[in-house]
């Protein structure tokens, strides 16, 4: 029954899902590397906080870090109809626009670990520069995806599972030393603020 329900959702509003997926990828893969390569001013290092002690350097965490890129499209597929797809897409655009503005006005970076290993971790370091650190878009996307899954899953057990998976991905982002606690917290705040503010605006009698 659950599988049939998921298949029905995946097939619903599929044109909207394809269009929004294409638009979101276009915006991200144009804006993100452009801001990395052409900052307005020298990037500043993200400050180290005592909370960063919970993130030992674990190169293998790169596999969990990449889990977001599986979770996000699955969440998009699970959206039930075109209005939900549009809401989801606009929220992601607002998250990216907000982060891009910060990247433009206040470039930041997280130093790469000395003597970092090669393999898949090395490939990720090659493809993604250490800048555009704060706010962490990875953490923002995790939080937004968790909010979307909260909306989609009425059963608490699935909400708990989604929360555990999201926390694991955020920890992996810190354990790869791609991010620090400050930019992860900023990203989580951004990923929560956008859908919450949109819900408040939608619920306003003047909206």
Short mmCIF file of C-alpha atoms in Angstrom, two decimals:
data_model
loop_
_atom_site.label_atom_id
_atom_site.label_comp_id
_atom_site.label_asym_id
_atom_site.label_seq_id
_atom_site.Cartn_x
_atom_site.Cartn_y
_atom_site.Cartn_z
CA UNK A 1 0.00 0.00 0.00
CA UNK A 2 2.81 2.40 0.90
CA UNK A 3 4.64 1.53 -2.33
CA UNK A 4 1.48 2.09 -4.40
CA UNK A 5 0.89 5.45 -2.71
CA UNK A 6 4.45 6.54 -3.43
CA UNK A 7 4.14 5.50 -7.08
CA UNK A 8 0.93 7.50 -7.42
CA UNK A 9 2.61 10.55 -5.91
CA UNK A 10 5.68 10.17 -8.10
CA UNK A 11 3.49 10.15 -11.21
CA UNK A 12 1.36 13.12 -10.15
CA UNK A 13 2.28 16.55 -11.52
CA UNK A 14 5.37 14.98 -13.07
CA UNK A 15 5.74 17.75 -15.66
CA UNK A 16 5.87 20.34 -12.89
CA UNK A 17 8.43 18.24 -11.05
CA UNK A 18 10.65 17.96 -14.12
CA UNK A 19 10.40 21.69 -14.85
CA UNK A 20 11.17 22.70 -11.28
CA UNK A 21 14.02 20.20 -11.00
CA UNK A 22 15.56 21.63 -14.16
CA UNK A 23 15.14 25.23 -13.00
CA UNK A 24 16.57 24.58 -9.54
CA UNK A 25 19.59 22.76 -10.94
CA UNK A 26 20.18 25.56 -13.43
CA UNK A 27 20.07 28.27 -10.76
CA UNK A 28 22.31 26.34 -8.38
CA UNK A 29 24.94 25.18 -10.85
CA UNK A 30 25.21 28.63 -12.42
CA UNK A 31 25.09 30.78 -9.29
CA UNK A 32 27.07 28.70 -6.82
CA UNK A 33 30.30 28.19 -8.79
CA UNK A 34 30.12 31.72 -10.22
CA UNK A 35 30.15 33.20 -6.72
CA UNK A 36 33.00 30.89 -5.74
CA UNK A 37 35.18 31.94 -8.65
CA UNK A 38 34.45 35.67 -8.69
CA UNK A 39 34.00 36.98 -5.11
CA UNK A 40 33.64 40.72 -4.58
CA UNK A 41 36.28 40.67 -1.83
CA UNK A 42 38.68 38.22 -0.18
CA UNK A 43 36.89 35.48 1.73
CA UNK A 44 37.09 35.44 5.53
CA UNK A 45 37.53 32.26 7.54
CA UNK A 46 34.44 31.00 9.36
CA UNK A 47 35.19 31.26 13.11
CA UNK A 48 35.79 28.06 15.06
CA UNK A 49 33.31 27.44 17.88
CA UNK A 50 33.59 25.03 20.83
CA UNK A 51 30.75 23.04 19.24
CA UNK A 52 33.12 22.17 16.39
CA UNK A 53 34.68 19.62 18.75
CA UNK A 54 31.82 17.25 17.89
CA UNK A 55 33.11 17.11 14.31
CA UNK A 56 36.30 15.02 14.17
CA UNK A 57 37.76 14.73 10.70
CA UNK A 58 36.22 11.61 9.14
CA UNK A 59 36.97 11.42 5.38
CA UNK A 60 34.51 8.55 4.96
CA UNK A 61 31.70 10.87 6.05
CA UNK A 62 31.74 12.20 2.49
CA UNK A 63 29.40 9.35 1.58
CA UNK A 64 26.82 10.49 4.11
CA UNK A 65 27.37 14.08 3.02
CA UNK A 66 26.29 13.10 -0.49
CA UNK A 67 23.12 11.53 0.87
CA UNK A 68 21.36 14.87 0.48
CA UNK A 69 21.53 14.53 -3.30
CA UNK A 70 19.44 11.38 -3.05
CA UNK A 71 17.05 12.68 -0.40
CA UNK A 72 16.13 15.90 -2.22
CA UNK A 73 14.89 14.37 -5.50
CA UNK A 74 13.03 11.64 -3.62
CA UNK A 75 11.25 14.34 -1.61
CA UNK A 76 10.35 16.21 -4.80
CA UNK A 77 8.94 13.01 -6.31
CA UNK A 78 6.83 12.41 -3.20
CA UNK A 79 5.02 15.76 -3.44
CA UNK A 80 1.33 15.08 -4.10
CA UNK A 81 0.26 17.78 -6.56
CA UNK A 82 1.28 20.83 -8.60
CA UNK A 83 0.62 23.45 -5.85
CA UNK A 84 2.85 21.52 -3.45
CA UNK A 85 5.56 21.29 -6.11
CA UNK A 86 5.38 25.05 -6.77
CA UNK A 87 5.53 25.86 -3.07
CA UNK A 88 8.50 23.55 -2.62
CA UNK A 89 10.29 25.02 -5.63
CA UNK A 90 9.74 28.65 -4.66
CA UNK A 91 11.00 27.95 -1.15
CA UNK A 92 14.20 26.43 -2.53
CA UNK A 93 14.67 29.41 -4.84
CA UNK A 94 14.28 31.79 -1.89
CA UNK A 95 16.80 29.78 0.14
CA UNK A 96 19.33 29.89 -2.69
CA UNK A 97 18.75 33.60 -3.39
CA UNK A 98 19.24 34.45 0.30
CA UNK A 99 22.42 32.38 0.54
CA UNK A 100 23.79 33.75 -2.74
CA UNK A 101 23.30 37.30 -1.46
CA UNK A 102 25.34 36.50 1.65
CA UNK A 103 28.01 34.77 -0.45
CA UNK A 104 28.21 37.89 -2.61
CA UNK A 105 28.40 40.45 0.19
CA UNK A 106 30.34 38.42 2.78
CA UNK A 107 32.46 35.66 1.21
CA UNK A 108 33.63 33.05 3.71
CA UNK A 109 35.63 29.83 3.65
CA UNK A 110 36.47 26.82 5.81
CA UNK A 111 40.13 25.67 5.63
CA UNK A 112 40.70 22.25 4.13
CA UNK A 113 42.35 19.60 6.34
CA UNK A 114 46.10 19.24 5.87
CA UNK A 115 47.08 16.03 4.11
CA UNK A 116 43.50 15.16 3.19
CA UNK A 117 43.17 11.74 1.52
CA UNK A 118 42.39 11.22 -2.13
CA UNK A 119 39.67 8.96 -3.54
CA UNK A 120 36.07 10.14 -3.38
CA UNK A 121 36.89 12.70 -0.70
CA UNK A 122 39.62 14.17 -2.88
CA UNK A 123 37.23 14.31 -5.82
CA UNK A 124 34.71 16.27 -3.77
CA UNK A 125 37.42 18.71 -2.68
CA UNK A 126 38.41 19.13 -6.31
CA UNK A 127 34.86 19.89 -7.46
CA UNK A 128 33.80 22.10 -4.55
CA UNK A 129 35.99 24.99 -3.43
CA UNK A 130 36.24 25.86 0.29
CA UNK A 131 34.32 29.14 -0.19
CA UNK A 132 30.56 29.83 -0.07
CA UNK A 133 30.67 28.39 3.43
CA UNK A 134 28.26 30.53 5.46
CA UNK A 135 25.37 29.89 5.47
CA UNK A 136 25.78 26.23 4.64
CA UNK A 137 23.43 25.53 1.74
CA UNK A 138 23.89 21.84 2.50
CA UNK A 139 22.41 22.36 5.98
CA UNK A 140 19.71 24.68 4.60
CA UNK A 141 18.63 22.05 2.08
CA UNK A 142 18.62 19.36 4.77
CA UNK A 143 16.37 21.45 7.00
CA UNK A 144 14.03 22.38 4.15
CA UNK A 145 13.80 18.74 3.08
CA UNK A 146 13.04 17.74 6.68
CA UNK A 147 10.24 20.32 6.82
CA UNK A 148 8.85 18.99 3.53
CA UNK A 149 8.93 15.42 4.84
CA UNK A 150 7.24 16.59 8.05
CA UNK A 151 4.40 17.93 5.89
CA UNK A 152 4.23 14.75 3.82
CA UNK A 153 4.44 12.17 6.62
CA UNK A 154 1.56 12.20 9.12
CA UNK A 155 3.03 9.21 10.99
CA UNK A 156 5.46 10.24 13.74
CA UNK A 157 7.75 7.27 13.16
CA UNK A 158 8.56 8.52 9.65
CA UNK A 159 9.06 12.04 10.92
CA UNK A 160 11.53 10.70 13.46
CA UNK A 161 13.34 8.71 10.76
CA UNK A 162 13.54 11.80 8.55
CA UNK A 163 14.92 13.82 11.47
CA UNK A 164 17.58 11.20 12.25
CA UNK A 165 18.65 11.04 8.59
CA UNK A 166 18.83 14.83 8.41
CA UNK A 167 20.92 15.05 11.58
CA UNK A 168 23.25 12.40 10.17
CA UNK A 169 23.78 14.33 6.94
CA UNK A 170 24.48 17.56 8.84
CA UNK A 171 26.99 15.76 11.07
CA UNK A 172 28.68 14.35 7.97
CA UNK A 173 28.93 17.88 6.57
CA UNK A 174 30.86 18.87 9.70
CA UNK A 175 32.92 15.68 9.81
CA UNK A 176 34.19 16.22 6.26
CA UNK A 177 35.46 19.62 7.51
CA UNK A 178 33.64 21.16 4.59
CA UNK A 179 31.67 23.20 7.12
CA UNK A 180 31.87 24.40 10.72
CA UNK A 181 29.25 24.70 13.42
CA UNK A 182 28.58 28.39 12.77
CA UNK A 183 27.75 28.01 9.10
CA UNK A 184 25.82 24.79 9.69
CA UNK A 185 23.65 26.56 12.28
CA UNK A 186 23.15 29.49 9.92
CA UNK A 187 22.14 27.11 7.14
CA UNK A 188 19.69 25.25 9.37
CA UNK A 189 18.15 28.56 10.43
CA UNK A 190 17.78 29.65 6.81
CA UNK A 191 16.26 26.33 5.76
CA UNK A 192 13.68 26.61 8.54
CA UNK A 193 12.98 30.34 8.26
CA UNK A 194 11.89 30.34 4.61
CA UNK A 195 9.06 27.77 4.85
CA UNK A 196 7.94 29.10 8.25
CA UNK A 197 7.76 32.69 7.01
CA UNK A 198 5.89 31.59 3.88
CA UNK A 199 3.38 29.71 6.02
CA UNK A 200 2.88 32.79 8.18
CA UNK A 201 2.38 34.99 5.11
CA UNK A 202 -0.06 32.49 3.59
CA UNK A 203 -1.99 32.39 6.84
CA UNK A 204 -2.16 36.18 7.19
CA UNK A 205 -5.63 37.67 6.58
CA UNK A 206 -3.97 40.29 4.37
CA UNK A 207 -2.11 37.73 2.20
#
